[in-house]
Amino acid sequence: MKKLYIISLFLFFSHAIVSQNNSQLDYAYSQEVSQENNELKQRISLLPKEAININFLIAQSIRKKDYYEAMKYANQLDSVVPNNPDVKNFKGKLFIILKDNSNALFSFEEAIKLNPNNKWFHINYVGLLFENNEFDKALNAINNLITLFPNWSIGYNLKGGILQSLNRDEEALVIYKKAVKCEPKSALIYTNKGDLNSKLNNKNQAILDYKNALEIQPDYKLASDRLNSNL
């Protein structure tokens, strides 16, 4: 099975670490991530002083790459500000680093229950379900996200990637066609659509997709490389 490459978004309380595999972030994704980071910083600023102090200790632990210590402080933070969805989401990412996917999924589920309107909580949850080979649950979860945000292109792009990774290429193509009609307009999504059209021997459409990607972002190297290889 083809490995699913998605954005793994680590939203720590003092900073964000974005790890992208096998492709580069385009402007659309970067802007969406930046917006979430800014909103997160604002939410952090509203935490009580004790919580902010613990957050500082967490940041120090992360810089040292002492994730067990970070989890100790995260649990303290969870007791100071219980039912905080950002804390639950953060703990989920820490559990992944500590190779405890079961607790990670539980933490993401808690985060979503507390704030179902945070798109990235859903993205984290769906990605981990897929990595755990829980494909039906992953598809159900991404469908829930799309229902909540029916015009968010990034949700459709993730669903397309899941379907393509499951070798359900024709279904994936239908989803990518929906994705490019939604917002934000993304060079990465057009490139993904082009890659699938190329795989399906739809060369002319693939070339058009890559050109559309470059219309959105002329410096998007992934699309220009793909276009040159298909001409």
XYZ file of N, CA and C in Angstrom:
693
model
N 0.834 -1.199 0.000
C 0.000 0.000 0.000
C 0.870 1.251 0.000
N 0.519 2.194 -0.827
C 1.224 3.471 -0.840
C 1.050 4.179 0.493
N 2.151 4.701 1.043
C 2.072 5.413 2.317
C 1.361 6.733 2.109
N 0.508 7.071 3.042
C -0.197 8.342 2.982
C 0.691 9.435 3.549
N 0.975 10.439 2.748
C 1.757 11.574 3.216
C 0.823 12.734 3.492
N 0.760 13.130 4.729
C -0.063 14.275 5.097
C 0.751 15.189 5.979
N 0.235 16.371 6.188
C 0.882 17.281 7.116
C 0.684 16.767 8.527
N 1.764 16.672 9.261
C 1.681 16.339 10.680
C 1.943 17.623 11.447
N 0.906 18.149 12.027
C 0.973 19.487 12.603
C 1.132 19.386 14.111
N 2.285 19.807 14.600
C 2.554 19.768 16.031
C 2.338 21.172 16.585
N 1.216 21.365 17.267
C 0.924 22.675 17.827
C 1.287 22.678 19.307
N 2.512 23.065 19.596
C 2.928 23.206 20.969
C 2.502 24.589 21.453
N 2.555 24.812 22.746
C 1.955 26.010 23.284
C 2.780 27.266 23.083
N 4.061 27.141 22.889
C 4.853 28.338 22.677
C 5.326 28.467 21.243
N 5.162 27.426 20.466
C 5.626 27.455 19.091
C 4.951 26.324 18.330
N 5.128 26.326 17.022
C 4.565 25.248 16.201
C 5.681 24.612 15.400
N 5.631 23.310 15.306
C 6.577 22.578 14.471
C 5.770 21.922 13.367
N 6.104 22.210 12.132
C 5.400 21.608 11.008
C 6.337 20.638 10.318
N 5.935 19.396 10.239
C 6.742 18.372 9.582
C 6.013 17.912 8.336
N 6.616 18.116 7.190
C 5.971 17.771 5.932
C 6.786 16.726 5.210
N 6.180 15.607 4.881
C 6.864 14.519 4.206
C 6.551 14.509 2.718
N 7.603 14.382 1.899
C 7.482 14.071 0.477
C 6.850 15.178 -0.364
N 6.554 16.298 0.204
C 6.065 17.428 -0.584
C 6.277 18.682 0.226
N 6.179 19.813 -0.445
C 6.406 21.064 0.239
C 5.075 21.746 0.538
N 5.077 22.516 1.591
C 3.893 23.309 1.886
C 3.736 24.392 0.832
N 2.533 24.583 0.362
C 2.287 25.696 -0.549
C 1.768 26.877 0.256
N 1.512 27.991 -0.429
C 1.061 29.196 0.262
C -0.248 28.969 0.999
N -1.158 28.249 0.376
C -2.477 28.050 0.981
C -2.360 27.326 2.313
N -1.615 26.232 2.320
C -1.426 25.489 3.568
C -0.675 26.330 4.588
N 0.367 27.018 4.137
C 1.158 27.834 5.064
C 0.296 28.896 5.734
N -0.577 29.515 4.969
C -1.448 30.554 5.523
C -2.453 29.964 6.507
N -2.983 28.800 6.196
C -3.926 28.147 7.110
C -3.240 27.765 8.425
N -2.028 27.233 8.312
C -1.269 26.858 9.505
C -0.922 28.097 10.319
N -0.495 29.154 9.627
C -0.144 30.397 10.318
C -1.346 30.974 11.061
N -2.503 30.923 10.442
C -3.714 31.420 11.092
C -4.022 30.631 12.358
N -3.909 29.312 12.270
C -4.170 28.489 13.452
C -3.150 28.771 14.551
N -1.889 28.933 14.159
C -0.864 29.241 15.158
C -1.149 30.566 15.863
N -1.552 31.567 15.102
C -1.851 32.875 15.690
C -3.051 32.808 16.634
N -4.061 32.051 16.219
C -5.230 31.893 17.080
C -4.877 31.123 18.348
N -3.981 30.142 18.213
C -3.542 29.378 19.368
C -2.794 30.278 20.354
N -1.901 31.116 19.840
C -1.171 32.041 20.705
C -2.135 32.947 21.469
N -3.177 33.398 20.797
C -4.161 34.242 21.452
C -4.880 33.488 22.565
N -5.226 32.235 22.301
C -5.883 31.432 23.336
C -4.956 31.194 24.521
N -3.678 30.970 24.216
C -2.707 30.759 25.286
C -2.613 31.989 26.179
N -2.633 33.156 25.565
C -2.483 34.398 26.325
C -3.611 34.606 27.331
N -4.715 33.923 27.123
C -5.866 34.058 28.010
C -5.856 33.033 29.142
N -4.886 32.139 29.146
C -4.798 31.144 30.205
C -4.398 31.813 31.522
N -4.769 31.216 32.657
C -4.317 31.759 33.948
C -2.802 31.686 34.064
N -2.243 32.522 34.950
C -0.792 32.644 35.073
C -0.138 31.307 35.382
N -0.738 30.513 36.258
C -0.155 29.218 36.601
C -0.015 28.338 35.370
N -1.019 28.363 34.504
C -0.984 27.556 33.289
C 0.104 28.054 32.336
N 0.254 29.359 32.231
C 1.289 29.919 31.355
C 2.676 29.541 31.859
N 2.846 29.524 33.170
C 4.133 29.120 33.738
C 4.444 27.652 33.426
N 3.425 26.800 33.531
C 3.637 25.383 33.202
C 3.941 25.240 31.715
N 3.264 26.019 30.901
C 3.515 26.003 29.469
C 4.974 26.331 29.165
N 5.542 27.271 29.909
C 6.948 27.621 29.731
C 7.836 26.408 30.023
N 7.511 25.663 31.058
C 8.275 24.463 31.395
C 8.145 23.406 30.300
N 6.946 23.298 29.729
C 6.740 22.373 28.613
C 7.647 22.749 27.448
N 7.682 24.043 27.125
C 8.505 24.500 26.008
C 9.972 24.165 26.244
N 10.441 24.329 27.476
C 11.827 23.976 27.794
C 12.072 22.484 27.585
N 11.128 21.673 28.009
C 11.273 20.227 27.838
C 11.308 19.850 26.367
N 10.475 20.497 25.574
C 10.448 20.208 24.140
C 11.778 20.574 23.501
N 12.327 21.722 23.882
C 13.616 22.130 23.322
C 14.713 21.132 23.675
N 14.610 20.526 24.851
C 15.580 19.503 25.276
C 15.261 18.137 24.664
N 14.129 18.033 24.010
C 13.624 16.771 23.463
C 13.388 15.736 24.566
N 13.038 16.253 25.738
C 12.685 15.367 26.857
C 11.158 15.283 26.894
N 10.616 14.368 26.091
C 9.177 14.311 25.901
C 8.449 13.686 27.092
N 9.137 12.851 27.842
C 8.518 12.312 29.054
C 8.324 13.427 30.087
N 9.325 14.291 30.209
C 9.185 15.436 31.105
C 8.082 16.366 30.602
N 8.037 16.567 29.291
C 6.996 17.406 28.711
C 5.608 16.855 29.030
N 5.467 15.529 28.965
C 4.178 14.930 29.282
C 3.830 15.115 30.754
N 4.825 15.029 31.622
C 4.584 15.262 33.051
C 3.996 16.657 33.263
N 4.595 17.645 32.606
C 4.092 19.014 32.743
C 2.742 19.179 32.037
N 2.563 18.472 30.924
C 1.285 18.554 30.218
C 0.152 18.022 31.083
N 0.423 16.968 31.836
C -0.592 16.447 32.754
C -0.893 17.452 33.868
N 0.137 18.146 34.338
C -0.092 19.207 35.318
C -0.966 20.307 34.724
N -0.652 20.671 33.485
C -1.438 21.701 32.808
C -2.884 21.265 32.647
N -3.064 19.982 32.351
C -4.403 19.432 32.176
C -5.215 19.519 33.470
N -4.534 19.413 34.601
C -5.238 19.516 35.886
C -5.541 20.962 36.253
N -4.699 21.884 35.774
C -4.918 23.309 36.064
C -6.028 23.883 35.195
N -6.048 23.479 33.933
C -7.095 23.949 33.012
C -7.785 22.724 32.413
N -8.590 22.023 33.194
C -9.270 20.823 32.687
C -10.257 21.183 31.580
N -10.477 20.243 30.703
C -11.418 20.428 29.595
C -10.985 21.533 28.638
N -9.677 21.707 28.513
C -9.148 22.643 27.525
C -8.783 21.851 26.269
N -9.425 22.116 25.142
C -9.183 21.289 23.955
C -7.767 21.392 23.414
N -7.125 22.554 23.558
C -5.750 22.682 23.075
C -4.799 21.804 23.868
N -5.043 21.681 25.160
C -4.216 20.805 25.990
C -4.404 19.348 25.558
N -5.647 18.959 25.317
C -5.918 17.575 24.882
C -5.213 17.298 23.552
N -5.296 18.237 22.617
C -4.667 18.069 21.314
C -3.148 17.965 21.460
N -2.587 18.822 22.313
C -1.150 18.794 22.546
C -0.715 17.459 23.130
N -1.470 16.963 24.099
C -1.137 15.666 24.693
C -1.211 14.557 23.640
N -2.168 14.662 22.733
C -2.254 13.669 21.666
C -0.986 13.619 20.844
N -0.427 14.783 20.503
C 0.800 14.813 19.723
C 1.976 14.271 20.524
N 2.001 14.580 21.808
C 3.065 14.027 22.650
C 2.965 12.506 22.736
N 1.747 12.002 22.863
C 1.569 10.544 22.919
C 2.082 9.892 21.633
N 1.897 10.540 20.495
C 2.422 9.990 19.242
C 3.942 9.893 19.321
N 4.580 10.961 19.790
C 6.032 10.954 19.909
C 6.488 9.838 20.849
N 5.689 9.603 21.897
C 6.017 8.561 22.869
C 5.526 7.181 22.427
N 5.028 7.105 21.186
C 4.591 5.836 20.579
C 3.447 5.186 21.351
N 2.549 6.032 21.827
C 1.347 5.560 22.525
C 0.134 6.037 21.727
N -0.115 5.344 20.620
C -1.166 5.785 19.706
C -2.559 5.653 20.294
N -2.758 4.685 21.176
C -4.070 4.504 21.785
C -4.470 5.736 22.594
N -3.563 6.208 23.449
C -3.864 7.401 24.226
C -3.889 8.650 23.349
N -3.106 8.632 22.280
C -3.127 9.761 21.360
C -4.508 9.904 20.726
N -5.067 8.794 20.261
C -6.401 8.837 19.663
C -7.434 9.311 20.677
N -7.330 8.810 21.891
C -8.266 9.229 22.934
C -8.155 10.731 23.191
N -6.946 11.250 23.217
C -6.751 12.684 23.453
C -7.323 13.516 22.312
N -7.113 13.068 21.070
C -7.679 13.792 19.935
C -9.210 13.759 19.975
N -9.756 12.619 20.349
C -11.217 12.520 20.470
C -11.740 13.507 21.519
N -11.025 13.611 22.644
C -11.427 14.567 23.680
C -11.367 15.992 23.145
N -10.294 16.310 22.427
C -10.142 17.654 21.874
C -11.293 17.995 20.938
N -11.652 17.034 20.085
C -12.735 17.264 19.120
C -14.079 17.436 19.823
N -14.317 16.634 20.850
C -15.569 16.777 21.601
C -15.669 18.153 22.249
N -14.543 18.639 22.759
C -14.532 19.936 23.434
C -14.606 21.098 22.451
N -14.031 20.912 21.260
C -14.080 21.960 20.240
C -14.137 21.328 18.857
N -15.345 20.949 18.428
C -15.475 20.303 17.122
C -15.207 21.238 15.955
N -15.083 22.535 16.219
C -14.892 23.489 15.136
C -13.434 23.793 14.842
N -12.509 23.094 15.518
C -11.099 23.257 15.167
C -10.744 22.227 14.093
N -10.478 22.723 12.892
C -10.243 21.842 11.760
C -9.025 20.943 11.963
N -8.001 21.501 12.592
C -6.750 20.762 12.700
C -6.822 19.628 13.703
N -7.701 19.741 14.688
C -7.908 18.598 15.585
C -8.386 17.395 14.778
N -9.308 17.642 13.869
C -9.828 16.573 13.010
C -8.725 16.006 12.117
N -7.904 16.904 11.544
C -6.819 16.452 10.674
C -5.870 15.531 11.430
N -5.496 15.935 12.652
C -4.615 15.090 13.464
C -5.233 13.721 13.706
N -6.507 13.710 14.049
C -7.223 12.476 14.369
C -7.304 11.559 13.157
N -7.686 12.120 12.013
C -7.811 11.325 10.795
C -6.464 10.725 10.401
N -5.423 11.544 10.462
C -4.104 11.060 10.075
C -3.637 9.898 10.928
N -3.888 9.975 12.231
C -3.455 8.894 13.113
C -4.297 7.638 12.906
N -5.591 7.803 12.673
C -6.422 6.640 12.365
C -5.886 5.917 11.134
N -5.514 6.680 10.131
C -4.982 6.060 8.919
C -3.679 5.338 9.209
N -2.783 5.992 9.946
C -1.504 5.364 10.266
C -1.702 4.088 11.079
N -2.801 4.010 11.827
C -3.126 2.806 12.595
C -3.855 1.761 11.765
N -4.003 2.024 10.457
C -4.699 1.109 9.543
C -6.189 0.983 9.866
N -6.748 1.995 10.521
C -8.184 2.026 10.806
C -8.859 2.843 9.701
N -8.899 2.241 8.514
C -9.260 2.982 7.317
C -10.726 3.418 7.306
N -11.635 2.536 7.719
C -13.052 2.908 7.747
C -13.296 4.061 8.716
N -12.658 3.985 9.879
C -12.807 5.069 10.862
C -12.205 6.367 10.331
N -11.083 6.240 9.622
C -10.447 7.434 9.063
C -11.364 8.111 8.049
N -11.997 7.302 7.190
C -12.900 7.863 6.191
C -14.141 8.465 6.847
N -14.661 7.803 7.868
C -15.806 8.371 8.589
C -15.436 9.692 9.240
N -14.226 9.751 9.807
C -13.793 10.971 10.483
C -13.576 12.110 9.498
N -12.999 11.817 8.336
C -12.789 12.891 7.360
C -14.116 13.332 6.763
N -15.065 12.409 6.646
C -16.401 12.809 6.181
C -17.082 13.725 7.190
N -16.844 13.473 8.483
C -17.393 14.367 9.509
C -16.803 15.762 9.368
N -15.504 15.832 9.116
C -14.857 17.134 8.927
C -15.433 17.856 7.714
N -15.606 17.130 6.622
C -16.139 17.742 5.402
C -17.570 18.220 5.622
N -18.345 17.474 6.401
C -19.708 17.912 6.722
C -19.695 19.221 7.493
N -18.748 19.347 8.428
C -18.637 20.581 9.210
C -18.120 21.740 8.371
N -17.202 21.451 7.454
C -16.565 22.492 6.648
C -16.625 22.098 5.176
N -17.795 22.214 4.561
C -17.990 21.688 3.209
C -17.274 22.479 2.119
N -16.694 23.633 2.455
C -15.981 24.410 1.439
C -14.492 24.505 1.748
N -13.972 23.628 2.620
C -12.555 23.675 2.981
C -11.784 22.676 2.125
N -10.987 23.186 1.228
C -10.287 22.333 0.263
C -9.340 21.346 0.927
N -8.754 21.720 2.053
C -7.771 20.859 2.712
C -8.412 19.573 3.228
N -9.651 19.649 3.670
C -10.358 18.448 4.085
C -10.560 17.484 2.925
N -10.985 18.014 1.784
C -11.160 17.164 0.610
C -9.822 16.588 0.150
N -8.773 17.401 0.214
C -7.462 16.919 -0.209
C -7.009 15.728 0.630
N -7.251 15.800 1.935
C -6.884 14.673 2.793
C -7.697 13.432 2.438
N -8.990 13.624 2.182
C -9.809 12.468 1.801
C -9.320 11.876 0.487
N -8.964 12.735 -0.460
C -8.446 12.242 -1.728
C -7.173 11.442 -1.530
N -6.301 11.930 -0.644
C -5.064 11.208 -0.366
C -5.306 9.854 0.267
N -6.287 9.789 1.161
C -6.623 8.514 1.794
C -7.128 7.528 0.749
N -8.065 7.965 -0.071
C -8.625 7.074 -1.093
C -7.549 6.616 -2.066
N -6.683 7.529 -2.455
C -5.625 7.151 -3.383
C -4.674 6.144 -2.751
N -4.381 6.325 -1.482
C -3.500 5.391 -0.784
C -4.128 4.012 -0.658
N -5.460 3.955 -0.698
C -6.179 2.678 -0.658
C -6.431 2.132 -2.058
N -5.774 2.744 -3.059
C -5.908 2.339 -4.463
C -7.328 2.509 -4.989
N -8.056 3.455 -4.421
C -9.396 3.782 -4.906
C -9.279 5.067 -5.728
N -8.541 4.937 -6.856
C -8.103 6.114 -7.600
C -9.250 6.892 -8.226
N -10.232 6.191 -8.777
C -11.330 6.906 -9.432
C -12.130 7.714 -8.416
N -12.340 7.141 -7.229
C -13.030 7.879 -6.164
C -12.190 9.075 -5.714
N -10.887 8.869 -5.636
C -9.998 9.946 -5.226
C -10.056 11.100 -6.214
N -10.114 10.780 -7.501
C -10.151 11.827 -8.516
C -11.411 12.679 -8.386
N -12.528 12.030 -8.086
C -13.779 12.771 -7.868
C -13.614 13.759 -6.707
N -12.954 13.314 -5.653
C -12.757 14.170 -4.486
C -11.807 15.317 -4.802
N -10.719 15.047 -5.529
C -9.805 16.130 -5.911
C -10.516 17.173 -6.781
N -11.437 16.721 -7.621
C -12.193 17.664 -8.447
C -13.036 18.581 -7.573
N -13.562 18.038 -6.476
C -14.294 18.871 -5.527
C -13.344 19.812 -4.794
N -12.183 19.286 -4.437
C -11.219 20.072 -3.655
C -10.811 21.351 -4.375
N -10.558 21.261 -5.686
C -10.055 22.436 -6.410
C -11.137 23.494 -6.614
N -12.383 23.137 -6.345
C -13.465 24.108 -6.433
C -13.687 24.842 -5.105
N -12.996 24.383 -4.055
C -13.204 24.933 -2.713
C -12.079 25.887 -2.339
N -12.146 26.401 -1.120
C -11.152 27.347 -0.626
C -10.366 26.739 0.526
N -9.107 27.090 0.700
C -8.325 28.006 -0.131
C -7.860 27.330 -1.416
N -7.614 28.134 -2.440
C -7.056 27.610 -3.673
C -5.607 27.210 -3.413
N -5.259 25.990 -3.794
C -3.993 25.415 -3.366
C -3.223 24.808 -4.530
N -1.962 25.240 -4.664
C -1.092 24.650 -5.677
C -0.807 23.188 -5.370
N -0.684 22.860 -4.094
C -0.445 21.473 -3.699
C -1.603 20.577 -4.126
N -2.826 21.050 -3.934
C -3.976 20.208 -4.278
C -4.058 19.985 -5.785
N -3.829 21.034 -6.573
C -3.817 20.850 -8.024
C -2.706 19.888 -8.449
N -1.564 19.958 -7.750
C -0.463 19.058 -8.067
C -0.825 17.620 -7.734
N -1.484 17.409 -6.594
C -1.950 16.067 -6.244
C -2.911 15.529 -7.299
N -3.818 16.400 -7.747
C -4.770 16.005 -8.786
C -4.037 15.671 -10.081
N -3.031 16.471 -10.400
C -2.242 16.201 -11.590
C -1.500 14.885 -11.499
N -0.933 14.605 -10.331
C -0.217 13.336 -10.150
C -1.143 12.138 -10.363
N -2.364 12.253 -9.863
C -3.302 11.142 -10.038
C -3.727 11.022 -11.499
N -3.971 12.146 -12.165
C -4.312 12.085 -13.586
C -3.168 11.492 -14.395
N -1.936 11.824 -14.016
C -0.780 11.246 -14.700
C -0.741 9.735 -14.498
N -1.011 9.296 -13.280
C -1.035 7.861 -12.984
C -2.115 7.158 -13.799
N -3.240 7.845 -14.018
C -4.366 7.254 -14.751
C -4.246 7.461 -16.259
N -3.058 7.933 -16.690
C -2.767 8.158 -18.115
C -3.620 9.264 -18.721
N -4.096 10.180 -17.889
C -4.791 11.368 -18.383
C -3.766 12.500 -18.512
N -2.825 12.341 -19.452
C -1.660 13.224 -19.501
C -2.039 14.677 -19.751
N -2.949 14.921 -20.695
C -3.316 16.302 -21.003
C -3.949 16.988 -19.799
N -4.791 16.270 -19.077
C -5.414 16.840 -17.885
C -4.366 17.062 -16.795
N -3.418 16.133 -16.683
C -2.348 16.295 -15.691
C -1.554 17.569 -15.967
N -1.215 17.785 -17.232
C -0.465 18.999 -17.603
C -1.271 20.244 -17.249
N -2.570 20.211 -17.515
C -3.430 21.343 -17.178
C -3.460 21.566 -15.666
N -3.513 20.485 -14.910
C -3.518 20.604 -13.446
C -2.237 21.271 -12.950
N -1.100 20.842 -13.486
C 0.165 21.444 -13.059
C 0.223 22.931 -13.440
N -0.295 23.256 -14.609
C -0.331 24.662 -15.024
C -1.248 25.469 -14.109
N -2.382 24.879 -13.718
C -3.285 25.560 -12.784
C -2.598 25.790 -11.436
N -1.818 24.808 -11.001
C -1.071 24.964 -9.751
C -0.129 26.162 -9.844
N 0.541 26.297 -10.987
C 1.500 27.386 -11.163
C 0.813 28.724 -11.382
N -0.424 28.702 -11.842
C -1.200 29.943 -11.900
C -1.454 30.461 -10.490
N -1.731 29.550 -9.580
C -1.977 29.930 -8.189
C -0.687 30.358 -7.502
N 0.385 29.628 -7.750
C 1.666 29.896 -7.088
C 2.793 29.645 -8.081
N 3.233 30.676 -8.777
C 4.229 30.501 -9.846
C 5.552 29.896 -9.387
N 5.904 30.032 -8.107
C 7.182 29.501 -7.631
C 7.046 28.126 -6.993
N 5.926 27.464 -7.225
C 5.710 26.162 -6.587
C 6.500 25.100 -7.335
N 7.647 24.716 -6.778
C 8.613 23.874 -7.473
C 8.070 22.486 -7.783
N 7.288 21.930 -6.861
C 6.752 20.593 -7.077
C 5.945 20.531 -8.371
N 5.119 21.551 -8.601
C 4.299 21.580 -9.818
C 5.161 21.802 -11.055
N 6.138 22.692 -10.965
C 6.979 22.956 -12.141
C 7.804 21.725 -12.506
N 8.292 21.011 -11.499
C 9.043 19.786 -11.787
C 8.149 18.738 -12.452
N 6.937 18.595 -11.933
C 6.003 17.623 -12.513
C 5.639 18.025 -13.953
N 5.427 19.300 -14.170
C 5.065 19.771 -15.509
C 6.175 19.482 -16.494
N 7.407 19.781 -16.115
C 8.538 19.549 -17.015
C 8.705 18.072 -17.353
N 8.402 17.208 -16.397
C 8.561 15.771 -16.642
C 7.443 15.209 -17.494
N 6.338 15.942 -17.644
C 5.203 15.464 -18.433
C 5.125 16.105 -19.817
N 5.946 17.105 -20.073
C 5.900 17.758 -21.399
C 6.677 16.950 -22.437
